[in-house]
mmCIF file with all atom_site columns, C-alpha atoms in Angstrom:
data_model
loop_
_atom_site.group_PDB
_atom_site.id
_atom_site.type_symbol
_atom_site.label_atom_id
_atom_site.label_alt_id
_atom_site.label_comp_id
_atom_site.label_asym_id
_atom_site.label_entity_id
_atom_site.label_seq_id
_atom_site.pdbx_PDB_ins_code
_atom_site.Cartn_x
_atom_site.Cartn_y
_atom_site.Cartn_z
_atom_site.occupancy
_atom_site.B_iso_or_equiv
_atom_site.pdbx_formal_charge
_atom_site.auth_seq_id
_atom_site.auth_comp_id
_atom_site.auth_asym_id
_atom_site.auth_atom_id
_atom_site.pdbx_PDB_model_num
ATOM 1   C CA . UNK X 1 1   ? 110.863 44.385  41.691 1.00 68.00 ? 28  UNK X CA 1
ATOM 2   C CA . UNK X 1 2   ? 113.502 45.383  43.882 1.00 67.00 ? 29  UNK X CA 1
ATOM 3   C CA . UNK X 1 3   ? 115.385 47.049  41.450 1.00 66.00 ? 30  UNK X CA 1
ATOM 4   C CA . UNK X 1 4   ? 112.739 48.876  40.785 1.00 61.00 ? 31  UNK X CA 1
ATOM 5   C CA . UNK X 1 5   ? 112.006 49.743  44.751 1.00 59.00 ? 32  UNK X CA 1
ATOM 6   C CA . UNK X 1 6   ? 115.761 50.446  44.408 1.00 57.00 ? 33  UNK X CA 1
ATOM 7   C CA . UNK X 1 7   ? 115.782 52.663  41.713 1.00 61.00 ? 34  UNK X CA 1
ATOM 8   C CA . UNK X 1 8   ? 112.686 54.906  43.479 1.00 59.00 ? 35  UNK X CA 1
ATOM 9   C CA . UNK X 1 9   ? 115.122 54.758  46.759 1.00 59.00 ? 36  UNK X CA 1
ATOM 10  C CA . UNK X 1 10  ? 118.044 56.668  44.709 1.00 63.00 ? 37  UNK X CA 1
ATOM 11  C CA . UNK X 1 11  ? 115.755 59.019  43.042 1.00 57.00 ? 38  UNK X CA 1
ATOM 12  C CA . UNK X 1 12  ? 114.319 60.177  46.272 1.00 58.00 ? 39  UNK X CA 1
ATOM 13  C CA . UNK X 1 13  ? 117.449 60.261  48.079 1.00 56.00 ? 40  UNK X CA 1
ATOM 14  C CA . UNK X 1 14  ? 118.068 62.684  44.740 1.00 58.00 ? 41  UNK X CA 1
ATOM 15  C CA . UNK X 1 15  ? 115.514 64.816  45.192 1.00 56.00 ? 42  UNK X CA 1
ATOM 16  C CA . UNK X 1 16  ? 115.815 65.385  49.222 1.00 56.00 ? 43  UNK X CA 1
ATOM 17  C CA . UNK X 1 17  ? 119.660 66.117  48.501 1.00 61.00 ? 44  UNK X CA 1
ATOM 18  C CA . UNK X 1 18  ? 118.517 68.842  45.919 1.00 63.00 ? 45  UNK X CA 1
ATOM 19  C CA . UNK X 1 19  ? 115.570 70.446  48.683 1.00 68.00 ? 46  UNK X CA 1
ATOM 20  C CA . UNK X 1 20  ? 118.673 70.527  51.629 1.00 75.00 ? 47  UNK X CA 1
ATOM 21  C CA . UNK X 1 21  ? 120.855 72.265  48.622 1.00 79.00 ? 48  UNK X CA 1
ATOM 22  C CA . UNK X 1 22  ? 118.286 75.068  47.855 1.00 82.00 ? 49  UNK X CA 1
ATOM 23  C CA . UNK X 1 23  ? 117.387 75.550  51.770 1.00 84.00 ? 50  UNK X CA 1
ATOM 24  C CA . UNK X 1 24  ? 121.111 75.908  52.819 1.00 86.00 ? 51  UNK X CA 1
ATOM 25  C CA . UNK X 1 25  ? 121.141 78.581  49.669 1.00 85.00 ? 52  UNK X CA 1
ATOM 26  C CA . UNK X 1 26  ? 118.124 80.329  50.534 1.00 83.00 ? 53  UNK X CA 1
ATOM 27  C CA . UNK X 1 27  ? 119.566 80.498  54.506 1.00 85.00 ? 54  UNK X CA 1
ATOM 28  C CA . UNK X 1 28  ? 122.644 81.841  53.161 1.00 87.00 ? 55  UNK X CA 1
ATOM 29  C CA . UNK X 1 29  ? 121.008 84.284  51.508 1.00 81.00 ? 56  UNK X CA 1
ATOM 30  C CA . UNK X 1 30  ? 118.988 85.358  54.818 1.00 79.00 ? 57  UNK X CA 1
ATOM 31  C CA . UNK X 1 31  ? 121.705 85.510  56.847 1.00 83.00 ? 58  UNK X CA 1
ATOM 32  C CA . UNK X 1 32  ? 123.270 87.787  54.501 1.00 82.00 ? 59  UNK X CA 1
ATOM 33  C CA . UNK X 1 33  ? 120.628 89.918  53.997 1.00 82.00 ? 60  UNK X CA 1
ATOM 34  C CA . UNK X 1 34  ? 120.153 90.153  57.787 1.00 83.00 ? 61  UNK X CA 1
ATOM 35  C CA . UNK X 1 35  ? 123.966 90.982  58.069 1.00 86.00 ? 62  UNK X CA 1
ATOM 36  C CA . UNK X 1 36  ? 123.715 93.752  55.343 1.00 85.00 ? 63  UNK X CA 1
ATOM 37  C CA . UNK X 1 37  ? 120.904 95.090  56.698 1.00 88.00 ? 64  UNK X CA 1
ATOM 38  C CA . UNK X 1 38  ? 121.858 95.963  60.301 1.00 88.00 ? 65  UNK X CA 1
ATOM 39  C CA . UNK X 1 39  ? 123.922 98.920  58.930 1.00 90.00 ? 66  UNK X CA 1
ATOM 40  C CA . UNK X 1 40  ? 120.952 100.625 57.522 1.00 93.00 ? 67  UNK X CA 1
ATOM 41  C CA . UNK X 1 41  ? 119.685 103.581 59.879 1.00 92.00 ? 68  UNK X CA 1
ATOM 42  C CA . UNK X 1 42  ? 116.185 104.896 59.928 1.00 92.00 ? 69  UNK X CA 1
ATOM 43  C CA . UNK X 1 43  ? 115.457 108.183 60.963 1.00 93.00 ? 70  UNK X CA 1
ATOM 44  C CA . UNK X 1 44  ? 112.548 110.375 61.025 1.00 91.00 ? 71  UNK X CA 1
ATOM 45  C CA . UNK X 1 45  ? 113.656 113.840 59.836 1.00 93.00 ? 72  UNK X CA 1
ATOM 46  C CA . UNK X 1 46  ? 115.418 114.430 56.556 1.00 93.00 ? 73  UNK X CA 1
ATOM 47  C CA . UNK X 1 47  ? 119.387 114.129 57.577 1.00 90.00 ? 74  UNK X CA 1
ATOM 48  C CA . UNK X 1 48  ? 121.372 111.959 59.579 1.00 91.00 ? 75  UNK X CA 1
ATOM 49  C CA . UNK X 1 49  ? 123.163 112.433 62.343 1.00 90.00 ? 76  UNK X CA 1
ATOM 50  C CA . UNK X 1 50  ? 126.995 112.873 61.379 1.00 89.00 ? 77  UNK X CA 1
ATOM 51  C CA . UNK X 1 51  ? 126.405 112.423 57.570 1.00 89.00 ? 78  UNK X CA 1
ATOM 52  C CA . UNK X 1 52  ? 125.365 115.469 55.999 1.00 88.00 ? 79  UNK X CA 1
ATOM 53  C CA . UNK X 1 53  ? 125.997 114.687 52.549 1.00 91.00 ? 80  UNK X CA 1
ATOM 54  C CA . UNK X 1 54  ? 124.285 111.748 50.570 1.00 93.00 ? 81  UNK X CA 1
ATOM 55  C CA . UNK X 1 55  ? 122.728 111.255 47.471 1.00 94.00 ? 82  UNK X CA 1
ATOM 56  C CA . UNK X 1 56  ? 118.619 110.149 47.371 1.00 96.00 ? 83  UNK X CA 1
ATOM 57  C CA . UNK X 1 57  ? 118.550 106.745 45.908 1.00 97.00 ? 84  UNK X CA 1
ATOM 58  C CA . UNK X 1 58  ? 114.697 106.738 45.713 1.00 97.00 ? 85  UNK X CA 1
ATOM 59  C CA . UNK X 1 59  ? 111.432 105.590 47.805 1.00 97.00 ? 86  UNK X CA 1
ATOM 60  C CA . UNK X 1 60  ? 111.444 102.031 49.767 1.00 96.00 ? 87  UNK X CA 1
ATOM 61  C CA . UNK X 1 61  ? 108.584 100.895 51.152 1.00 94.00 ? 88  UNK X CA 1
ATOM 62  C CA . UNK X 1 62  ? 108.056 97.845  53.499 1.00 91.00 ? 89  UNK X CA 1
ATOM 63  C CA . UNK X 1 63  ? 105.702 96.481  56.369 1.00 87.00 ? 90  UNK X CA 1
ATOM 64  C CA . UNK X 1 64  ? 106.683 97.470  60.150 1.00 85.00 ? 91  UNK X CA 1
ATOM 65  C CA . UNK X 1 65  ? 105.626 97.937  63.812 1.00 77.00 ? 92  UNK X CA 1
ATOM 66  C CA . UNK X 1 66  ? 104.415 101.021 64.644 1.00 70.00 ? 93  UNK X CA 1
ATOM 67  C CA . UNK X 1 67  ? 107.784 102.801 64.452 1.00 69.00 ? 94  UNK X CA 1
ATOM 68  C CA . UNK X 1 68  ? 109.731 102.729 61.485 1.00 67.00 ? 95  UNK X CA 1
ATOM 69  C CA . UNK X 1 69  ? 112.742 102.091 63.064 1.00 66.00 ? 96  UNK X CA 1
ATOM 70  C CA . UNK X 1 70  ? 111.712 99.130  65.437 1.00 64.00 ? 97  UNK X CA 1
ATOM 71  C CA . UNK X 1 71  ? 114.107 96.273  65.312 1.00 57.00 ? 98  UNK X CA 1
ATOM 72  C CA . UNK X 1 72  ? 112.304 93.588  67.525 1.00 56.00 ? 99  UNK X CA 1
ATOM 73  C CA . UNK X 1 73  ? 109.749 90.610  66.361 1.00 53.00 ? 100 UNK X CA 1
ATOM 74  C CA . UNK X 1 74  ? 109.522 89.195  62.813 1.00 53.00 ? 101 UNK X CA 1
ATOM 75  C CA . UNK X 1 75  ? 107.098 90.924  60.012 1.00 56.00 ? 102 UNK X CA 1
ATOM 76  C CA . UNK X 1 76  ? 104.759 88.313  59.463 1.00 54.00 ? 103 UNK X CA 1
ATOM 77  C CA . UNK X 1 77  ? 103.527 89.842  56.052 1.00 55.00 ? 104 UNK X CA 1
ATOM 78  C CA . UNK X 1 78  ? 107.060 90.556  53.605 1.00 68.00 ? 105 UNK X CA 1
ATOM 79  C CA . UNK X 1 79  ? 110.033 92.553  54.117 1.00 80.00 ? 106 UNK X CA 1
ATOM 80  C CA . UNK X 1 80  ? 110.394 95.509  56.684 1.00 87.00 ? 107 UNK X CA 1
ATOM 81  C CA . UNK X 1 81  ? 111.634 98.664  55.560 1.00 91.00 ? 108 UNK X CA 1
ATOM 82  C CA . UNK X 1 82  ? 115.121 97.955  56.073 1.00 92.00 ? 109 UNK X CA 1
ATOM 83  C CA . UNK X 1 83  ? 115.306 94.692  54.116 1.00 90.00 ? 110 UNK X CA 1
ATOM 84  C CA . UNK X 1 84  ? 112.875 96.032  51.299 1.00 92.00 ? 111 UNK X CA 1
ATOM 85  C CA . UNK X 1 85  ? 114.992 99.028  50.521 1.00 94.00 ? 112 UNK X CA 1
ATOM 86  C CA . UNK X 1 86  ? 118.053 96.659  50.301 1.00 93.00 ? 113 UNK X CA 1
ATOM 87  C CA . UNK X 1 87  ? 116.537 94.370  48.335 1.00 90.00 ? 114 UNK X CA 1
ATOM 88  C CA . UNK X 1 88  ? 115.490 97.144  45.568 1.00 94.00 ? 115 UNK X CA 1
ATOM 89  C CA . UNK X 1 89  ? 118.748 99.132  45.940 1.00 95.00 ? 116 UNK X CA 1
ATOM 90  C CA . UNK X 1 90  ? 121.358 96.793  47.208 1.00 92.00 ? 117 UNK X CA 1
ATOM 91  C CA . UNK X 1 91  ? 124.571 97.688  49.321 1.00 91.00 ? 118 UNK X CA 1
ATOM 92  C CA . UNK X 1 92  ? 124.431 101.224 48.305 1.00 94.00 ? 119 UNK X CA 1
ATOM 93  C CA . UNK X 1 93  ? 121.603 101.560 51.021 1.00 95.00 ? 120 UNK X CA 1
ATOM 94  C CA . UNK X 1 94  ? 123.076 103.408 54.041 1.00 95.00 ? 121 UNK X CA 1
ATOM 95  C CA . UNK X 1 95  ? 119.949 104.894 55.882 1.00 95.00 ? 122 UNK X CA 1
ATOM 96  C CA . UNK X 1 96  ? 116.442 105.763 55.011 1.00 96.00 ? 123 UNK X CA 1
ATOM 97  C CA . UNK X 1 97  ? 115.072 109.261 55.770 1.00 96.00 ? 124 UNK X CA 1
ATOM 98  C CA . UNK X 1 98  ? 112.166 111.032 56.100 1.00 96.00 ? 125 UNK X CA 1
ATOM 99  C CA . UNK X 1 99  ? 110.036 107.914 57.395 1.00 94.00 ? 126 UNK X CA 1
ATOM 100 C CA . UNK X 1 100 ? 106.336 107.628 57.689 1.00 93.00 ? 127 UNK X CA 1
ATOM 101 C CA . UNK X 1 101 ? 103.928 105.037 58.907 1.00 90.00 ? 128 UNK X CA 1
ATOM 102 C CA . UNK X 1 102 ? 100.675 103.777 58.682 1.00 88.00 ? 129 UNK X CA 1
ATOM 103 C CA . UNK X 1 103 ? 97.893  101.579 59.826 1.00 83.00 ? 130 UNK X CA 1
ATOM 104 C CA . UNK X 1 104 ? 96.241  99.390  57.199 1.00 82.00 ? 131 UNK X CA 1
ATOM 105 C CA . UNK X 1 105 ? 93.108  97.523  58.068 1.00 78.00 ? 132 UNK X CA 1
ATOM 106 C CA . UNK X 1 106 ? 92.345  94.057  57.266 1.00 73.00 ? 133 UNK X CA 1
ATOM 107 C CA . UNK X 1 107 ? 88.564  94.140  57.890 1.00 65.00 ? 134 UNK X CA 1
ATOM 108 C CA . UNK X 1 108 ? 85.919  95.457  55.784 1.00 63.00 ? 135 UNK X CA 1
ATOM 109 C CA . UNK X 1 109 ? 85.259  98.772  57.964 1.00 61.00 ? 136 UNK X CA 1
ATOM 110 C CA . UNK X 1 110 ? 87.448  100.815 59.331 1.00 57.00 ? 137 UNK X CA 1
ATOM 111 C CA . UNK X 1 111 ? 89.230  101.024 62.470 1.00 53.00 ? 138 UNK X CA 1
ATOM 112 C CA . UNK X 1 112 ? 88.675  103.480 65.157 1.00 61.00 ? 139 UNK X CA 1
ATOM 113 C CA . UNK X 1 113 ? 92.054  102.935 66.334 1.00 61.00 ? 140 UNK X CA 1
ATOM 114 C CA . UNK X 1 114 ? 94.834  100.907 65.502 1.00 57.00 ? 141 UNK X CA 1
ATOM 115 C CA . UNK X 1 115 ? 95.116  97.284  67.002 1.00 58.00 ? 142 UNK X CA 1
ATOM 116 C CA . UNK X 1 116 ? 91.671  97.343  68.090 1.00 60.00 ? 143 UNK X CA 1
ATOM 117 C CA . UNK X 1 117 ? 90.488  95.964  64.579 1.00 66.00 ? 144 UNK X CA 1
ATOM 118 C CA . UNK X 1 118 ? 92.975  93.452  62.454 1.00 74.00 ? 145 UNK X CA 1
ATOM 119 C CA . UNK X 1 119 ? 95.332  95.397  60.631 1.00 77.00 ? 146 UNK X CA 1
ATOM 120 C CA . UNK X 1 120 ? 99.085  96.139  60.116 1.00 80.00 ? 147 UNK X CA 1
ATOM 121 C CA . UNK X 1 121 ? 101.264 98.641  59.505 1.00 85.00 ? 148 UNK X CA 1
ATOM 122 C CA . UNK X 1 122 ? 103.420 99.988  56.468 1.00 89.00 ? 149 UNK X CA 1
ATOM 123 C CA . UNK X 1 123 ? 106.224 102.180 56.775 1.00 92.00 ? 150 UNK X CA 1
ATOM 124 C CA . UNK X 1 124 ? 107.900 104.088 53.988 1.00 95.00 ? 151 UNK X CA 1
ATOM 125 C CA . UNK X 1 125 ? 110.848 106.768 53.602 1.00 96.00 ? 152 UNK X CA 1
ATOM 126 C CA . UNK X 1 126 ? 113.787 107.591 50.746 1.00 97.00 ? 153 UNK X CA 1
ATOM 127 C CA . UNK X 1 127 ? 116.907 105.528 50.682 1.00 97.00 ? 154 UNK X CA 1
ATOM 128 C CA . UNK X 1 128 ? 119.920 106.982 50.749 1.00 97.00 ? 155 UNK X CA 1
ATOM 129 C CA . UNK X 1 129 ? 124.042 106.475 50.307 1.00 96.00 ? 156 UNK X CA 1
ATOM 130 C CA . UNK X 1 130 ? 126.182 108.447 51.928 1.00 94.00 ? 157 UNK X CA 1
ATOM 131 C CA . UNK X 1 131 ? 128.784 110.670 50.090 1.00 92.00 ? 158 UNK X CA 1
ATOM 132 C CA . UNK X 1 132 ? 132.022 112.354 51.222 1.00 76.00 ? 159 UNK X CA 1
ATOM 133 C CA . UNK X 1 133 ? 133.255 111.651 54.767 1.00 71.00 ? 160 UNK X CA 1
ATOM 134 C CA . UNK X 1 134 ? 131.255 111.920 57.847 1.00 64.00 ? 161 UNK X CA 1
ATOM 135 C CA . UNK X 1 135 ? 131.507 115.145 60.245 1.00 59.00 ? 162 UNK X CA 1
ATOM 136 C CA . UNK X 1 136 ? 133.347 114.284 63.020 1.00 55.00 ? 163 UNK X CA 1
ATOM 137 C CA . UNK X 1 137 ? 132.055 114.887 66.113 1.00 50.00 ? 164 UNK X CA 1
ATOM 138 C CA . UNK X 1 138 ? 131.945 118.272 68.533 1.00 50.00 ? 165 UNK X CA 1
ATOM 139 C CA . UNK X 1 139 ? 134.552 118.098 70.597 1.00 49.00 ? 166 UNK X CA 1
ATOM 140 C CA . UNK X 1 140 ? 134.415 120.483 73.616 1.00 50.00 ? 167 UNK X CA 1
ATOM 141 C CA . UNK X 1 141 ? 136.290 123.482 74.050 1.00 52.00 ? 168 UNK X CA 1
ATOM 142 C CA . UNK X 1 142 ? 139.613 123.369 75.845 1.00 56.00 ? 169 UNK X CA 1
ATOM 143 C CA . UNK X 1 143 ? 140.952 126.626 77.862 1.00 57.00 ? 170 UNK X CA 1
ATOM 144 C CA . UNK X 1 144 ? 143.897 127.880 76.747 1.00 57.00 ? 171 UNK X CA 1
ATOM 145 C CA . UNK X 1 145 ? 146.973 126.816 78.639 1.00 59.00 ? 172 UNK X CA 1
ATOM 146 C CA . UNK X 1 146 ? 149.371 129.730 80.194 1.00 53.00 ? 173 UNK X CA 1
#
């Protein structure tokens, strides 16, 4: 009997080794995700701001606040925009452009408004890489020296 109690001990010693194995992986993975992702800029319009060449990598879509762009809380329902684009395109991800957003609603009717009925939002825009080197940035105009 107790080398059978003993035997059950080892095995589930086993098992709980193998469950802190894949949750240290999986938080790896996070953290590098996270890390990867902070680089990514949203931005409304269709260029970015001291990168005017890039190549279109193709649509991302992902759940968000009402901005596309918002940083703070945690998306309850999958990825934001940021993480699904670099999940579906990987480190070539730079920025996303051309951003929209929407309000989805959870109930059977409608919404006249968003938040007022249960709901979320989706955000979408293209992913893009950057090409060539940035444009450097204006600098004033000195007067000429005599």
């Amino acid at each position: 009997m107790r080398l059978v109690l003993l035997l059950v001990a080892i095995v589930a010693l086993a098992g709980c080794s193998a469950v802190d194995q894949d949750v240290d992986h999986l938080q790896q993975q996070q953290d590098a995700i996270s890390a990867a992702i902070k680089k990514i800029q949203v931005v409304h319009g269709p260029a970015v701001k001291g990168h005017p060449q890039f190549t279109a990598l193709g649509r991302a879509e992902g759940y968000c606040f009402n901005r596309p762009n918002s940083t703070g809380g945690q998306v309850v329902h999958g990825d934001g925009l940021r993480a699904a684009a670099y999940r579906k395109y990987g480190d070539q991800v730079d920025a996303i452009v051309n951003t929209t957003v929407w309000f989805v609603e959870d109930d059977d009717y409608g919404a006249f408004e968003p938040y007022t009925e249960g709901g979320y939002f989706e955000c979408a825009g293209i992913a893009v890489h950057f090409t060539g080197e940035s444009a450097p940035a204006v600098q004033p105009a000195q007067p000429p020296t005599s």
